[in-house]
CSV table of C-alpha atoms in Angstrom, one decimal:
chain,number,residue,atom,x,y,z
A,1,MET,CA,10.2,-19.4,-20.6
A,2,ASN,CA,7.2,-21.0,-18.5
A,3,GLY,CA,5.2,-18.7,-16.5
A,4,ILE,CA,5.0,-15.8,-18.6
A,5,LYS,CA,1.7,-14.8,-19.3
A,6,GLU,CA,0.8,-15.8,-15.7
A,7,SER,CA,3.4,-13.2,-14.7
A,8,ILE,CA,2.2,-10.3,-17.0
A,9,LEU,CA,-1.3,-11.1,-15.8
A,10,LEU,CA,-0.5,-10.9,-12.3
A,11,GLY,CA,1.9,-7.4,-13.2
A,12,ILE,CA,-1.1,-6.1,-14.9
A,13,VAL,CA,-3.2,-6.8,-11.0
A,14,GLN,CA,-0.9,-5.6,-8.8
A,15,GLY,CA,-0.1,-2.1,-11.0
A,16,ALA,CA,-3.5,-1.6,-11.7
A,17,THR,CA,-4.7,-2.0,-7.8
A,18,GLU,CA,-1.7,-1.4,-5.5
A,19,PHE,CA,-3.6,2.3,-5.6
A,20,LEU,CA,-6.6,1.8,-5.2
A,21,PRO,CA,-7.9,1.2,-1.3
A,22,VAL,CA,-8.9,-2.4,-2.5
A,23,SER,CA,-5.7,-4.4,-1.4
A,24,SER,CA,-3.6,-5.5,-4.4
A,25,SER,CA,-2.3,-8.5,-2.5
A,26,GLY,CA,-5.8,-9.8,-2.1
A,27,HIS,CA,-6.2,-9.6,-5.7
A,28,LEU,CA,-3.2,-11.1,-6.1
A,29,VAL,CA,-4.5,-14.3,-4.4
A,30,LEU,CA,-8.3,-14.2,-5.8
A,31,ILE,CA,-8.0,-13.5,-9.3
A,32,PRO,CA,-5.2,-16.8,-10.2
A,33,ALA,CA,-7.5,-18.9,-7.7
A,34,LEU,CA,-10.5,-18.0,-9.9
A,35,LEU,CA,-8.5,-18.5,-13.2
A,36,ASN,CA,-6.9,-21.7,-11.9
A,37,LEU,CA,-3.3,-19.9,-12.3
A,38,PRO,CA,-0.6,-20.6,-9.9
A,39,LEU,CA,-1.0,-18.4,-6.8
A,40,PRO,CA,2.1,-16.3,-6.1
A,41,ASN,CA,4.0,-16.3,-3.0
A,42,LEU,CA,5.0,-13.8,-0.3
A,43,SER,CA,8.4,-13.2,-2.4
A,44,PHE,CA,7.0,-13.0,-5.3
A,45,THR,CA,4.4,-10.8,-4.8
A,46,MET,CA,6.5,-8.5,-2.7
A,47,GLY,CA,8.7,-9.0,-5.7
A,48,LEU,CA,5.8,-7.2,-7.6
A,49,HIS,CA,5.3,-4.8,-5.2
A,50,LEU,CA,8.7,-3.4,-6.0
A,51,GLY,CA,7.8,-2.5,-9.4
A,52,THR,CA,5.2,-0.3,-8.1
A,53,LEU,CA,7.7,1.0,-5.4
A,54,PHE,CA,9.5,2.8,-8.3
A,55,SER,CA,6.5,4.1,-9.4
A,56,LEU,CA,5.7,5.6,-6.1
A,57,VAL,CA,9.2,6.7,-6.1
A,58,VAL,CA,9.1,8.4,-10.2
A,59,TYR,CA,5.6,9.8,-9.0
A,60,PHE,CA,6.5,11.1,-5.8
A,61,PHE,CA,10.2,12.7,-7.0
A,62,ARG,CA,10.0,15.9,-6.3
A,63,ASP,CA,8.4,15.2,-2.7
A,64,ILE,CA,11.6,12.7,-1.9
A,65,LEU,CA,13.7,14.9,-2.6
A,66,ASP,CA,12.4,17.6,-0.2
A,67,LEU,CA,12.6,14.9,2.4
A,68,LEU,CA,16.5,14.2,1.4
A,69,LYS,CA,16.9,18.3,1.6
A,70,GLY,CA,15.2,18.2,5.2
A,71,PHE,CA,17.5,15.2,6.3
A,72,LEU,CA,20.4,16.8,5.0
A,73,SER,CA,19.6,19.8,7.0
A,74,ILE,CA,20.3,18.9,10.0
A,75,PHE,CA,24.6,19.6,9.0
A,76,LYS,CA,22.9,23.2,9.2
A,77,LYS,CA,22.8,25.7,11.8
A,78,GLN,CA,19.9,27.8,10.4
A,79,ARG,CA,17.3,25.8,8.4
A,80,SER,CA,14.4,27.2,6.1
A,81,SER,CA,10.6,26.8,7.3
A,82,ASP,CA,10.0,24.2,4.6
A,83,GLU,CA,13.3,22.2,5.8
A,84,ILE,CA,12.2,22.3,9.3
A,85,PHE,CA,9.0,21.0,8.2
A,86,ASN,CA,10.3,18.1,5.6
A,87,LEU,CA,12.5,16.6,8.0
A,88,LYS,CA,9.4,16.5,10.8
A,89,LEU,CA,7.5,14.9,7.9
A,90,LEU,CA,10.5,12.4,7.4
A,91,GLY,CA,10.6,11.5,11.1
A,92,LEU,CA,7.1,10.9,11.6
A,93,ILE,CA,7.3,8.8,8.0
A,94,ILE,CA,9.8,6.8,10.2
A,95,ILE,CA,7.7,6.5,12.9
A,96,ALA,CA,4.9,5.5,11.0
A,97,VAL,CA,6.8,2.5,8.8
A,98,ILE,CA,8.2,1.2,12.9
A,99,PRO,CA,5.3,-1.1,14.0
A,100,ALA,CA,4.6,-3.0,10.7
A,101,SER,CA,8.2,-3.2,10.5
A,102,ILE,CA,8.5,-5.3,13.2
A,103,PHE,CA,5.7,-7.3,12.9
A,104,GLY,CA,6.3,-8.2,9.5
A,105,VAL,CA,9.5,-9.7,10.2
A,106,ILE,CA,8.0,-11.8,13.2
A,107,PHE,CA,5.3,-13.2,11.5
A,108,SER,CA,6.3,-13.0,7.6
A,109,ASP,CA,5.9,-16.9,7.3
A,110,GLN,CA,2.1,-17.1,8.4
A,111,VAL,CA,1.5,-13.9,6.5
A,112,ASP,CA,3.2,-16.7,3.6
A,113,LEU,CA,0.5,-19.1,4.4
A,114,LEU,CA,-2.5,-16.7,3.6
A,115,PHE,CA,-1.7,-16.2,0.3
A,116,SER,CA,-2.2,-19.7,-0.5
A,117,ASN,CA,-5.7,-19.6,0.9
A,118,PRO,CA,-8.4,-18.0,-1.0
A,119,LYS,CA,-11.1,-18.1,1.1
A,120,THR,CA,-9.4,-16.8,4.2
A,121,VAL,CA,-8.9,-13.8,2.2
A,122,SER,CA,-12.4,-13.2,0.7
A,123,TYR,CA,-12.8,-13.2,4.2
A,124,LEU,CA,-10.4,-10.4,4.9
A,125,PHE,CA,-11.7,-7.9,2.5
A,126,LEU,CA,-14.4,-7.3,4.6
A,127,ILE,CA,-12.0,-5.5,7.0
A,128,THR,CA,-11.0,-3.3,3.9
A,129,ALA,CA,-14.4,-2.6,3.7
A,130,PHE,CA,-15.4,-1.8,7.1
A,131,PHE,CA,-11.9,0.6,7.4
A,132,LEU,CA,-13.2,2.2,4.2
A,133,PHE,CA,-16.5,2.9,5.3
A,134,LEU,CA,-15.0,4.3,8.8
A,135,ALA,CA,-13.1,6.5,6.5
A,136,SER,CA,-15.8,8.0,4.4
A,137,PHE,CA,-17.7,8.2,7.6
A,138,LEU,CA,-15.3,10.3,9.4
A,139,SER,CA,-13.8,12.3,6.4
A,140,ASN,CA,-16.0,15.3,6.8
A,141,ARG,CA,-15.2,15.6,10.3
A,142,SER,CA,-10.9,15.3,9.9
A,143,THR,CA,-10.0,19.2,9.2
A,144,ARG,CA,-6.1,18.9,9.4
A,145,GLY,CA,-3.5,19.0,6.7
A,146,LEU,CA,-0.5,17.6,5.9
A,147,SER,CA,1.4,20.9,7.8
A,148,GLU,CA,-0.2,20.0,10.6
A,149,ILE,CA,1.0,16.7,11.0
A,150,ASN,CA,2.0,15.2,14.3
A,151,LEU,CA,3.4,11.8,15.9
A,152,LYS,CA,0.1,11.0,17.4
A,153,ASP,CA,-1.3,10.8,13.2
A,154,ALA,CA,1.6,8.8,12.6
A,155,LEU,CA,1.4,6.3,15.4
A,156,PHE,CA,-2.5,5.7,13.9
A,157,VAL,CA,-1.1,5.4,10.5
A,158,GLY,CA,1.4,2.8,11.7
A,159,ILE,CA,-1.4,0.8,13.9
A,160,PHE,CA,-3.3,0.9,11.0
A,161,GLN,CA,-0.2,-0.5,8.6
A,162,ILE,CA,-0.3,-3.7,10.5
A,163,ILE,CA,-3.3,-4.9,9.8
A,164,SER,CA,-2.6,-4.6,6.1
A,165,LEU,CA,0.3,-7.1,6.3
A,166,LEU,CA,-2.6,-9.8,5.8
A,167,PRO,CA,-3.8,-10.5,2.2
A,168,GLY,CA,-7.3,-8.6,1.5
A,169,VAL,CA,-6.7,-5.9,3.9
A,170,SER,CA,-5.5,-2.7,1.7
A,171,ARG,CA,-2.7,-1.3,2.9
A,172,SER,CA,-3.6,2.4,1.3
A,173,GLY,CA,-7.1,2.0,2.4
A,174,SER,CA,-6.1,1.1,6.2
A,175,THR,CA,-3.2,3.3,6.5
A,176,ILE,CA,-5.6,6.3,5.2
A,177,THR,CA,-8.2,5.2,7.1
A,178,GLY,CA,-5.6,5.3,10.6
A,179,GLY,CA,-4.8,9.0,9.1
A,180,VAL,CA,-8.4,10.1,9.1
A,181,VAL,CA,-9.8,8.5,12.0
A,182,SER,CA,-6.4,10.8,13.7
A,183,GLY,CA,-8.2,13.8,12.5
A,184,LEU,CA,-6.5,14.4,9.0
A,185,LYS,CA,-8.1,15.5,6.0
A,186,GLN,CA,-8.2,12.1,3.5
A,187,GLU,CA,-6.2,13.7,0.7
A,188,ASP,CA,-3.6,14.6,3.3
A,189,ALA,CA,-4.0,11.4,4.5
A,190,SER,CA,-3.7,10.1,1.6
A,191,LYS,CA,-0.3,11.7,0.6
A,192,PHE,CA,1.3,10.5,4.2
A,193,SER,CA,-0.2,7.3,3.5
A,194,PHE,CA,1.5,6.9,-0.2
A,195,LEU,CA,5.0,8.3,1.5
A,196,VAL,CA,4.7,6.3,4.3
A,197,ALA,CA,4.8,3.2,1.5
A,198,ILE,CA,8.1,3.4,-0.2
A,199,PRO,CA,10.4,2.6,2.5
A,200,ILE,CA,7.9,-0.2,4.2
A,201,ILE,CA,7.5,-1.8,0.5
A,202,LEU,CA,11.3,-0.9,-0.1
A,203,GLY,CA,12.2,-2.8,3.0
A,204,SER,CA,9.4,-6.0,3.2
A,205,SER,CA,10.5,-6.7,-0.7
A,206,LEU,CA,14.2,-6.7,-0.5
A,207,LEU,CA,14.0,-9.0,2.6
A,208,GLU,CA,11.3,-11.5,0.8
A,209,ILE,CA,13.2,-11.5,-2.2
A,210,SER,CA,16.1,-12.6,-1.0
A,211,SER,CA,15.2,-16.0,0.3
A,212,GLY,CA,15.5,-16.3,-3.4
A,213,SER,CA,12.2,-18.7,-3.5
A,214,PHE,CA,9.3,-17.7,-5.5
A,215,GLY,CA,6.9,-20.8,-5.6
A,216,ALA,CA,5.9,-21.6,-9.2
A,217,PHE,CA,7.6,-18.6,-10.8
A,218,THR,CA,11.3,-18.2,-11.9
A,219,VAL,CA,13.4,-15.0,-11.8
A,220,GLY,CA,12.8,-14.4,-15.0
A,221,ASN,CA,8.8,-14.6,-14.6
A,222,LEU,CA,9.4,-11.7,-11.4
A,223,LEU,CA,11.6,-9.7,-13.5
A,224,ILE,CA,8.9,-10.2,-16.2
A,225,GLY,CA,6.4,-9.0,-13.5
A,226,PHE,CA,8.0,-6.4,-12.1
A,227,PHE,CA,8.7,-4.8,-14.9
A,228,VAL,CA,4.8,-4.7,-16.6
A,229,SER,CA,4.0,-3.8,-12.4
A,230,PHE,CA,6.1,-0.4,-12.5
A,231,VAL,CA,4.6,0.3,-15.8
A,232,VAL,CA,1.2,0.0,-15.3
A,233,GLY,CA,1.8,1.2,-11.7
A,234,LEU,CA,2.9,4.3,-12.9
A,235,ILE,CA,-0.2,4.9,-15.5
A,236,SER,CA,-2.3,3.8,-12.3
A,237,LEU,CA,-0.6,6.3,-10.3
A,238,PHE,CA,-1.5,9.6,-12.9
A,239,VAL,CA,-5.0,8.2,-13.1
A,240,PHE,CA,-6.3,7.3,-9.6
A,241,PHE,CA,-4.0,8.9,-7.2
A,242,PRO,CA,-6.0,12.4,-7.6
A,243,LEU,CA,-9.7,10.2,-7.7
A,244,ILE,CA,-8.5,8.6,-4.3
A,245,ARG,CA,-7.6,12.1,-2.9
A,246,LYS,CA,-11.2,13.4,-3.5
A,247,THR,CA,-13.3,10.4,-4.5
A,248,LYS,CA,-15.7,8.6,-1.4
A,249,PHE,CA,-14.4,5.8,0.2
A,250,TYR,CA,-17.9,4.4,0.5
A,251,ILE,CA,-17.6,3.5,-3.3
A,252,PHE,CA,-14.2,0.9,-2.9
A,253,ALA,CA,-15.6,-0.1,0.5
A,254,ILE,CA,-19.1,-1.6,-2.0
A,255,TYR,CA,-16.8,-3.1,-4.1
A,256,CYS,CA,-14.5,-4.8,-1.4
A,257,LEU,CA,-17.9,-6.1,0.3
A,258,ILE,CA,-19.2,-7.5,-2.8
A,259,LEU,CA,-15.7,-8.9,-3.6
A,260,SER,CA,-15.7,-10.6,-0.4
A,261,ILE,CA,-18.8,-12.1,-0.7
A,262,PHE,CA,-18.7,-13.3,-4.1
A,263,GLY,CA,-14.8,-15.1,-2.5
A,264,ILE,CA,-16.5,-16.5,0.3
A,265,LEU,CA,-19.5,-18.1,-1.7
A,266,TYR,CA,-17.0,-19.2,-4.7
A,267,PHE,CA,-14.2,-20.9,-2.5
A,268,ASN,CA,-16.7,-22.4,0.0
């Protein structure tokens, strides 16, 4: 089967970068371009994202169960304080997902074109760098925890998530920045960002994969990449998520800035 090595490499790249605020989609464009390998289209990329989605489900399994219990509590006459909070949190997650879902459906063809343009993606990494510098600057001023999350926070996260549809703009970096700008502490904005990722990745992945067109890759290649991204993503979550909650984002911002400048010069 052709493309096995490439699929494994792309799965590793996806799993290793998805949960860092450095844009896994951007890396899936730049790294193959640098190595003169076939560039994955949007459908194949979203298949790899589906692998890391399963990593998220495993890692946040208890939180997902709590959200489910919160939803089922609508059928109860009396709810516990935990059920009330989880029902509220579920509602805010849905609200945060809506803006990017709408824009994703409308502009999916335009976004797909960007996956064949590494130079443009290199420029888009500058947006991620800016967001991360902003989050780092504002993190000490953001004081509210997840228990205090409100509609404004969800809307901020949702709006910032629209921009992350572009490869090179980190989804986690932009949505965490949205939460921090709204007033959430970095670690709480991080958790909300990752919970929001579950429905948005699930919906967009299934929508794109249903097209059945994976460019230079086959369905078999996709299955290999999916499995690798799941395994590597799960390892990355256990290693990196505690760091993301605490680490100053300017470190990731500097990385994205350097990567952007390198890509702009290299692909010029």
